[in-house]
Each structure stands twice: as C-alpha cells, then as structure tokens.
Amino acid sequence: MRFLNRYLLPPLGMLLLCQGCVSTSATSASSTATSGGAAAVANLNLGAAYLRQGRLTLALERLDRALDHDPRLAEAHSTIATVYDRLGDVDEARDHHRRAIRLAPNDPAAANSFGVFLCRHERWNDAEPLFLRAADNPRYHTPEVALTNAGICARNAGDGAKAERYLRDALARNPIYADGLFNLAALAFANSELDEARRFLGRHSESAPDSAQAAWLCYQVETGLGNRGNARRCAYRLREQFPESPESAQLELLENGGRP
C-alpha cells in the first residue's frame, strides 16, 4: 500500500464543483436580477457559458457588460470572480466575491462559490462556514455540492475525520452524487480501507461516466487488494479511454519502476 499511496492524485473535485457554482448562478439570474433587466441577465448567461468552455477573455467581456447594465447583480460578481481567479488575479476575484456576498447575503450559490475560492487559496477556516451556510439554506437545491466542497476542503486542511463527516452528509442528501462518492472512495483508500474504497467506487461507476481519476483509483484499490485481474482491467480502461491523461502517465511510470 505504501508505494501506491505515493502515486495517488489528490481528488480535485473542487475544479468540477466550481463549474457547478457557475451554472447555478447563471440559471438563477433570471429570477433574482432586480434592476438591470434582460440585458444584464443575457450577458451574465453568455459569460457563464464562455467560462464553462474555458474562453476566459470572452467570459470577462460579457460579464463586464452584465455589470455595466446592473452593478448590483450578485450572480455576475460571483461568476466574474471565478474568471479573475482563473486568470490569476486573486485580489480582483476576492473583491468580486465579497461584493456578491454583500449584495446577496442569503444567496447560497454565492456563498458556495466564495467558499470554493477561499479553499483553493488555503483559507480553510474562512471557507467552512460559507459551505455550511449554503448547505443549510432551504433555497439551495443541491446542498450535497456545498457539503462535498466542505469535505474536500477539510481533507486539504488535513482533517480527515471532518472530511469524512461532510462527505457522508453529502451522500445522505443525495446518495448518488458522483463527486461525493468518488471523494469518499479516495479518502477510504488514503486510510487503507480498501474494501470501503472499492464499495464507493462501485457506487460511483453507477452514477457517473468513467474518468481517468476513477480508473486510476480503481487500479490502485484492486492492486492493494491483490486482485490482479481487476487491476489489469482498470489499467486497460485508463490506457484505452484516457491515454493522454496525467493518470495514464503515472501508471506508465509506476509500471516502469519509477523510471520515465
């Protein structure tokens, strides 16, 4: 097990969850915009779509237009903050997140998005209450997202027990939430609870399309359990479906005895 743990990638579900924050903000804008009208909402939705596509310059342009039309549109501040963060402008991102929270203190999506930002920048203690605020808000239709973010953040902060508690709470809200299942599998593997990791991976495979991260974790779990045939099948999935992934490169490195 020791040599396998050395190669395990941290479960960076945070990047996926951040995308969820964007789509939540954009789809709710039509019902919460107050003074900017249709033009602000239309530009917000376009900006969020460009962000999901990774077209950051176009996203920034559209979101700036949205804020020109309605400077008090909290969803636009929250979404443009994500763009600035990806562009490396942390100060601008933080300022827009703070404006979103001031303008819409009861908006769970804004709280979750700011929590993601703070966790990414290792502000663990500041992020946690924002995730819990989002999860406890009855207006938030996906509390499992915020709770999974809280779990990932706790694990990154080195608190495995708290991470497990939040992740299990996420699955109590939504038993088939794929990111929660994967992160619990990764946490169980890190704790050498291989049967538990395998069980969560099995549930994950029923809830989400295959991924390089899941195939790689599958290989490590099955190898640790001594199931060589299953491990070979996981390795085959990884090579065939995700040949250019970092996980595939790690598998090749591992099989070559650590030699590139």
mmCIF file of C-alpha atoms in Angstrom:
data_model
loop_
_atom_site.group_PDB
_atom_site.id
_atom_site.type_symbol
_atom_site.label_atom_id
_atom_site.label_comp_id
_atom_site.label_asym_id
_atom_site.label_seq_id
_atom_site.Cartn_x
_atom_site.Cartn_y
_atom_site.Cartn_z
ATOM 1 C CA MET A 1 0.000 0.000 0.000
ATOM 2 C CA ARG A 2 2.780 2.460 0.775
ATOM 3 C CA PHE A 3 4.056 2.634 -2.796
ATOM 4 C CA LEU A 4 0.558 3.101 -4.166
ATOM 5 C CA ASN A 5 -0.337 5.986 -1.871
ATOM 6 C CA ARG A 6 2.702 7.809 -3.136
ATOM 7 C CA TYR A 7 1.126 7.995 -6.593
ATOM 8 C CA LEU A 8 -2.445 8.849 -5.630
ATOM 9 C CA LEU A 9 -3.555 12.165 -7.057
ATOM 10 C CA PRO A 10 -5.469 14.366 -4.606
ATOM 11 C CA PRO A 11 -9.163 14.255 -5.536
ATOM 12 C CA LEU A 12 -9.514 17.644 -7.164
ATOM 13 C CA GLY A 13 -13.291 17.541 -7.334
ATOM 14 C CA MET A 14 -13.116 21.216 -6.437
ATOM 15 C CA LEU A 15 -12.487 22.158 -10.066
ATOM 16 C CA LEU A 16 -15.647 20.375 -11.154
ATOM 17 C CA LEU A 17 -17.664 21.792 -8.312
ATOM 18 C CA CYS A 18 -16.595 25.253 -9.212
ATOM 19 C CA GLN A 19 -18.202 24.718 -12.620
ATOM 20 C CA GLY A 20 -21.356 23.823 -10.745
ATOM 21 C CA CYS A 21 -21.204 27.135 -8.921
ATOM 22 C CA VAL A 22 -21.132 28.971 -12.229
ATOM 23 C CA SER A 23 -24.102 27.178 -13.725
ATOM 24 C CA THR A 24 -26.148 27.619 -10.552
ATOM 25 C CA SER A 25 -25.545 31.339 -10.555
ATOM 26 C CA ALA A 26 -26.339 31.762 -14.212
ATOM 27 C CA THR A 27 -29.555 29.792 -14.233
ATOM 28 C CA SER A 28 -30.889 31.596 -11.183
ATOM 29 C CA ALA A 29 -30.149 35.052 -12.504
ATOM 30 C CA SER A 30 -33.393 35.404 -14.427
ATOM 31 C CA SER A 31 -35.385 35.222 -11.202
ATOM 32 C CA THR A 32 -33.117 37.335 -8.959
ATOM 33 C CA ALA A 33 -31.917 40.251 -11.103
ATOM 34 C CA THR A 34 -33.574 43.388 -9.804
ATOM 35 C CA SER A 35 -32.674 46.475 -11.835
ATOM 36 C CA GLY A 36 -30.519 45.540 -14.803
ATOM 37 C CA GLY A 37 -33.199 43.890 -16.857
ATOM 38 C CA ALA A 38 -32.834 41.409 -19.657
ATOM 39 C CA ALA A 39 -29.532 42.771 -20.971
ATOM 40 C CA ALA A 40 -27.694 42.131 -17.695
ATOM 41 C CA VAL A 41 -29.087 38.610 -17.405
ATOM 42 C CA ALA A 42 -28.361 37.778 -21.046
ATOM 43 C CA ASN A 43 -24.737 38.893 -20.709
ATOM 44 C CA LEU A 44 -24.378 37.006 -17.434
ATOM 45 C CA ASN A 45 -25.629 33.797 -19.028
ATOM 46 C CA LEU A 46 -23.324 34.213 -22.016
ATOM 47 C CA GLY A 47 -20.387 34.956 -19.751
ATOM 48 C CA ALA A 48 -21.080 31.862 -17.654
ATOM 49 C CA ALA A 49 -21.317 29.741 -20.815
ATOM 50 C CA TYR A 50 -17.964 31.059 -22.054
ATOM 51 C CA LEU A 51 -16.457 30.339 -18.650
ATOM 52 C CA ARG A 52 -17.618 26.721 -18.789
ATOM 53 C CA GLN A 53 -15.964 26.453 -22.221
ATOM 54 C CA GLY A 54 -12.717 27.914 -20.867
ATOM 55 C CA ARG A 55 -12.975 31.010 -23.086
ATOM 56 C CA LEU A 56 -11.965 33.385 -20.346
ATOM 57 C CA THR A 57 -11.450 36.566 -22.370
ATOM 58 C CA LEU A 58 -14.929 36.360 -23.869
ATOM 59 C CA ALA A 59 -16.377 35.475 -20.469
ATOM 60 C CA LEU A 60 -14.762 38.533 -18.908
ATOM 61 C CA GLU A 61 -16.080 40.785 -21.672
ATOM 62 C CA ARG A 62 -19.659 39.574 -21.291
ATOM 63 C CA LEU A 63 -19.619 39.685 -17.509
ATOM 64 C CA ASP A 64 -18.253 43.234 -17.572
ATOM 65 C CA ARG A 65 -21.191 44.143 -19.776
ATOM 66 C CA ALA A 66 -23.593 42.477 -17.356
ATOM 67 C CA LEU A 67 -22.213 44.589 -14.522
ATOM 68 C CA ASP A 68 -22.382 47.731 -16.646
ATOM 69 C CA HIS A 69 -26.109 47.064 -17.025
ATOM 70 C CA ASP A 70 -26.619 46.119 -13.384
ATOM 71 C CA PRO A 71 -23.732 46.701 -10.931
ATOM 72 C CA ARG A 72 -25.822 45.114 -8.176
ATOM 73 C CA LEU A 73 -26.283 41.767 -9.899
ATOM 74 C CA ALA A 74 -24.694 39.441 -7.345
ATOM 75 C CA GLU A 75 -24.567 36.453 -9.700
ATOM 76 C CA ALA A 76 -22.446 38.432 -12.144
ATOM 77 C CA HIS A 77 -19.992 39.403 -9.395
ATOM 78 C CA SER A 78 -19.744 35.783 -8.245
ATOM 79 C CA THR A 79 -19.178 34.500 -11.779
ATOM 80 C CA ILE A 80 -16.677 37.156 -12.822
ATOM 81 C CA ALA A 81 -14.778 36.400 -9.614
ATOM 82 C CA THR A 82 -14.229 32.851 -10.892
ATOM 83 C CA VAL A 83 -12.941 34.226 -14.195
ATOM 84 C CA TYR A 84 -10.463 36.526 -12.451
ATOM 85 C CA ASP A 85 -9.300 33.679 -10.232
ATOM 86 C CA ARG A 86 -8.579 31.505 -13.264
ATOM 87 C CA LEU A 87 -6.727 34.391 -14.849
ATOM 88 C CA GLY A 88 -4.556 34.644 -11.743
ATOM 89 C CA ASP A 89 -5.930 37.949 -10.474
ATOM 90 C CA VAL A 90 -6.648 36.817 -6.917
ATOM 91 C CA ASP A 91 -7.268 40.296 -5.491
ATOM 92 C CA GLU A 92 -9.894 41.144 -8.106
ATOM 93 C CA ALA A 93 -11.527 37.754 -7.637
ATOM 94 C CA ARG A 94 -11.727 38.205 -3.866
ATOM 95 C CA ASP A 95 -13.226 41.702 -4.242
ATOM 96 C CA HIS A 96 -15.997 40.470 -6.532
ATOM 97 C CA HIS A 97 -16.775 37.519 -4.276
ATOM 98 C CA ARG A 98 -17.121 39.914 -1.349
ATOM 99 C CA ARG A 99 -19.418 42.175 -3.346
ATOM 100 C CA ALA A 100 -21.596 39.207 -4.263
ATOM 101 C CA ILE A 101 -21.933 38.233 -0.601
ATOM 102 C CA ARG A 102 -22.736 41.816 0.437
ATOM 103 C CA LEU A 103 -25.343 42.205 -2.287
ATOM 104 C CA ALA A 104 -26.965 38.804 -1.724
ATOM 105 C CA PRO A 105 -26.160 37.594 1.804
ATOM 106 C CA ASN A 106 -28.833 34.884 1.563
ATOM 107 C CA ASP A 107 -27.768 33.540 -1.836
ATOM 108 C CA PRO A 108 -26.422 30.011 -1.243
ATOM 109 C CA ALA A 109 -24.708 29.816 -4.642
ATOM 110 C CA ALA A 110 -22.681 32.952 -3.894
ATOM 111 C CA ALA A 111 -21.691 31.554 -0.501
ATOM 112 C CA ASN A 112 -20.621 28.225 -2.009
ATOM 113 C CA SER A 113 -18.663 29.928 -4.781
ATOM 114 C CA PHE A 114 -16.806 32.166 -2.313
ATOM 115 C CA GLY A 115 -16.082 29.109 -0.178
ATOM 116 C CA VAL A 116 -14.545 27.352 -3.184
ATOM 117 C CA PHE A 117 -12.328 30.371 -3.808
ATOM 118 C CA LEU A 118 -11.183 30.575 -0.185
ATOM 119 C CA CYS A 119 -10.453 26.853 -0.030
ATOM 120 C CA ARG A 120 -8.437 26.995 -3.247
ATOM 121 C CA HIS A 121 -6.297 29.625 -1.564
ATOM 122 C CA GLU A 122 -5.950 27.649 1.679
ATOM 123 C CA ARG A 123 -8.286 29.803 3.754
ATOM 124 C CA TRP A 124 -9.810 26.684 5.295
ATOM 125 C CA ASN A 125 -11.381 28.245 8.373
ATOM 126 C CA ASP A 126 -12.984 31.040 6.376
ATOM 127 C CA ALA A 127 -14.354 28.670 3.717
ATOM 128 C CA GLU A 128 -16.084 26.192 6.033
ATOM 129 C CA PRO A 129 -18.883 28.477 7.355
ATOM 130 C CA LEU A 130 -19.695 29.579 3.809
ATOM 131 C CA PHE A 131 -20.179 25.990 2.679
ATOM 132 C CA LEU A 132 -22.388 25.285 5.678
ATOM 133 C CA ARG A 133 -24.383 28.465 5.065
ATOM 134 C CA ALA A 134 -25.075 27.288 1.530
ATOM 135 C CA ALA A 135 -25.919 23.706 2.535
ATOM 136 C CA ASP A 136 -28.320 24.808 5.262
ATOM 137 C CA ASN A 137 -30.191 27.261 3.044
ATOM 138 C CA PRO A 138 -33.585 25.774 2.056
ATOM 139 C CA ARG A 139 -33.374 27.684 -1.252
ATOM 140 C CA TYR A 140 -30.303 25.686 -2.276
ATOM 141 C CA HIS A 141 -31.411 22.692 -4.295
ATOM 142 C CA THR A 142 -28.009 20.951 -4.282
ATOM 143 C CA PRO A 143 -26.702 21.017 -0.692
ATOM 144 C CA GLU A 144 -24.612 17.948 -1.485
ATOM 145 C CA VAL A 145 -22.377 20.179 -3.635
ATOM 146 C CA ALA A 146 -21.544 22.534 -0.766
ATOM 147 C CA LEU A 147 -21.085 19.652 1.674
ATOM 148 C CA THR A 148 -18.748 17.842 -0.716
ATOM 149 C CA ASN A 149 -16.769 21.048 -1.108
ATOM 150 C CA ALA A 150 -16.585 21.280 2.685
ATOM 151 C CA GLY A 151 -15.303 17.707 2.795
ATOM 152 C CA ILE A 152 -12.642 18.320 0.167
ATOM 153 C CA CYS A 153 -11.586 21.492 1.944
ATOM 154 C CA ALA A 154 -11.335 19.680 5.285
ATOM 155 C CA ARG A 155 -9.221 16.950 3.725
ATOM 156 C CA ASN A 156 -6.920 19.513 2.132
ATOM 157 C CA ALA A 157 -6.581 21.097 5.577
ATOM 158 C CA GLY A 158 -5.518 17.723 6.992
ATOM 159 C CA ASP A 159 -8.700 16.908 8.925
ATOM 160 C CA GLY A 160 -9.712 13.506 7.586
ATOM 161 C CA ALA A 161 -12.383 12.891 10.216
ATOM 162 C CA LYS A 162 -14.197 16.118 9.401
ATOM 163 C CA ALA A 163 -13.803 15.430 5.690
ATOM 164 C CA GLU A 164 -15.490 12.056 6.052
ATOM 165 C CA ARG A 165 -18.315 13.551 8.098
ATOM 166 C CA TYR A 166 -19.102 16.192 5.493
ATOM 167 C CA LEU A 167 -18.845 13.759 2.594
ATOM 168 C CA ARG A 168 -21.171 11.270 4.270
ATOM 169 C CA ASP A 169 -23.590 14.113 4.993
ATOM 170 C CA ALA A 170 -23.479 14.990 1.289
ATOM 171 C CA LEU A 171 -24.448 11.441 0.379
ATOM 172 C CA ALA A 172 -27.202 11.465 2.982
ATOM 173 C CA ARG A 173 -28.704 14.349 0.979
ATOM 174 C CA ASN A 174 -28.054 12.690 -2.385
ATOM 175 C CA PRO A 175 -26.887 9.040 -2.304
ATOM 176 C CA ILE A 176 -25.905 9.020 -5.986
ATOM 177 C CA TYR A 177 -23.897 12.250 -6.024
ATOM 178 C CA ALA A 178 -20.840 11.228 -8.036
ATOM 179 C CA ASP A 179 -18.303 13.713 -6.640
ATOM 180 C CA GLY A 180 -19.212 12.769 -3.084
ATOM 181 C CA LEU A 181 -18.863 9.071 -3.865
ATOM 182 C CA PHE A 182 -15.503 9.499 -5.577
ATOM 183 C CA ASN A 183 -14.046 11.627 -2.803
ATOM 184 C CA LEU A 184 -15.199 9.170 -0.144
ATOM 185 C CA ALA A 185 -13.553 6.373 -2.144
ATOM 186 C CA ALA A 186 -10.313 8.366 -2.334
ATOM 187 C CA LEU A 187 -10.459 9.136 1.380
ATOM 188 C CA ALA A 188 -11.049 5.471 2.247
ATOM 189 C CA PHE A 189 -8.101 4.483 0.053
ATOM 190 C CA ALA A 190 -5.860 7.034 1.751
ATOM 191 C CA ASN A 191 -6.889 5.486 5.085
ATOM 192 C CA SER A 192 -6.065 1.963 3.765
ATOM 193 C CA GLU A 193 -9.759 0.991 3.971
ATOM 194 C CA LEU A 194 -9.640 -0.835 0.666
ATOM 195 C CA ASP A 195 -12.936 -2.699 0.808
ATOM 196 C CA GLU A 196 -14.715 0.545 1.651
ATOM 197 C CA ALA A 197 -12.931 2.338 -1.177
ATOM 198 C CA ARG A 198 -13.974 -0.386 -3.587
ATOM 199 C CA ARG A 199 -17.593 -0.157 -2.445
ATOM 200 C CA PHE A 200 -17.749 3.601 -3.002
ATOM 201 C CA LEU A 201 -16.045 3.262 -6.377
ATOM 202 C CA GLY A 202 -18.659 0.707 -7.412
ATOM 203 C CA ARG A 203 -21.445 3.121 -6.490
ATOM 204 C CA HIS A 204 -19.602 5.916 -8.306
ATOM 205 C CA SER A 205 -19.413 3.868 -11.508
ATOM 206 C CA GLU A 206 -23.206 3.552 -11.430
ATOM 207 C CA SER A 207 -23.664 7.315 -11.034
ATOM 208 C CA ALA A 208 -21.200 8.899 -13.456
ATOM 209 C CA PRO A 209 -19.331 8.295 -16.721
ATOM 210 C CA ASP A 210 -15.895 6.758 -16.382
ATOM 211 C CA SER A 211 -12.978 9.115 -15.809
ATOM 212 C CA ALA A 212 -9.218 8.896 -15.684
ATOM 213 C CA GLN A 213 -9.268 9.635 -11.951
ATOM 214 C CA ALA A 214 -11.760 6.838 -11.251
ATOM 215 C CA ALA A 215 -9.894 4.306 -13.403
ATOM 216 C CA TRP A 216 -6.588 5.165 -11.731
ATOM 217 C CA LEU A 217 -8.050 4.883 -8.251
ATOM 218 C CA CYS A 218 -9.675 1.600 -9.279
ATOM 219 C CA TYR A 219 -6.275 0.266 -10.347
ATOM 220 C CA GLN A 220 -4.701 1.254 -7.035
ATOM 221 C CA VAL A 221 -7.507 -0.191 -4.925
ATOM 222 C CA GLU A 222 -7.613 -3.500 -6.788
ATOM 223 C CA THR A 223 -3.828 -3.781 -6.681
ATOM 224 C CA GLY A 224 -3.871 -3.142 -2.955
ATOM 225 C CA LEU A 225 -6.494 -5.871 -2.521
ATOM 226 C CA GLY A 226 -4.387 -8.308 -4.545
ATOM 227 C CA ASN A 227 -6.999 -8.598 -7.321
ATOM 228 C CA ARG A 228 -4.586 -8.654 -10.239
ATOM 229 C CA GLY A 229 -7.190 -9.394 -12.893
ATOM 230 C CA ASN A 230 -9.382 -6.486 -11.811
ATOM 231 C CA ALA A 231 -6.334 -4.240 -11.586
ATOM 232 C CA ARG A 232 -5.390 -5.123 -15.175
ATOM 233 C CA ARG A 233 -8.915 -4.270 -16.326
ATOM 234 C CA CYS A 234 -8.750 -0.900 -14.579
ATOM 235 C CA ALA A 235 -5.356 -0.222 -16.178
ATOM 236 C CA TYR A 236 -6.763 -1.171 -19.593
ATOM 237 C CA ARG A 237 -9.664 1.285 -19.153
ATOM 238 C CA LEU A 238 -7.218 4.011 -18.214
ATOM 239 C CA ARG A 239 -4.903 3.424 -21.176
ATOM 240 C CA GLU A 240 -7.630 2.954 -23.775
ATOM 241 C CA GLN A 241 -10.041 5.717 -22.755
ATOM 242 C CA PHE A 242 -7.641 8.315 -21.341
ATOM 243 C CA PRO A 243 -4.241 7.768 -22.950
ATOM 244 C CA GLU A 244 -3.178 11.422 -22.651
ATOM 245 C CA SER A 245 -4.206 11.873 -19.022
ATOM 246 C CA PRO A 246 -1.751 12.519 -16.174
ATOM 247 C CA GLU A 247 -3.108 9.364 -14.527
ATOM 248 C CA SER A 248 -2.144 7.275 -17.548
ATOM 249 C CA ALA A 249 1.344 8.765 -17.395
ATOM 250 C CA GLN A 250 1.551 7.872 -13.701
ATOM 251 C CA LEU A 251 0.525 4.309 -14.458
ATOM 252 C CA GLU A 252 3.239 4.001 -17.070
ATOM 253 C CA LEU A 253 5.783 5.448 -14.662
ATOM 254 C CA LEU A 254 4.719 3.041 -11.938
ATOM 255 C CA GLU A 255 4.901 0.021 -14.246
ATOM 256 C CA ASN A 256 8.383 1.110 -15.349
ATOM 257 C CA GLY A 257 9.577 1.038 -11.762
ATOM 258 C CA GLY A 258 9.502 4.798 -11.365
ATOM 259 C CA ARG A 259 11.681 5.426 -14.444
ATOM 260 C CA PRO A 260 10.361 7.863 -17.114
#
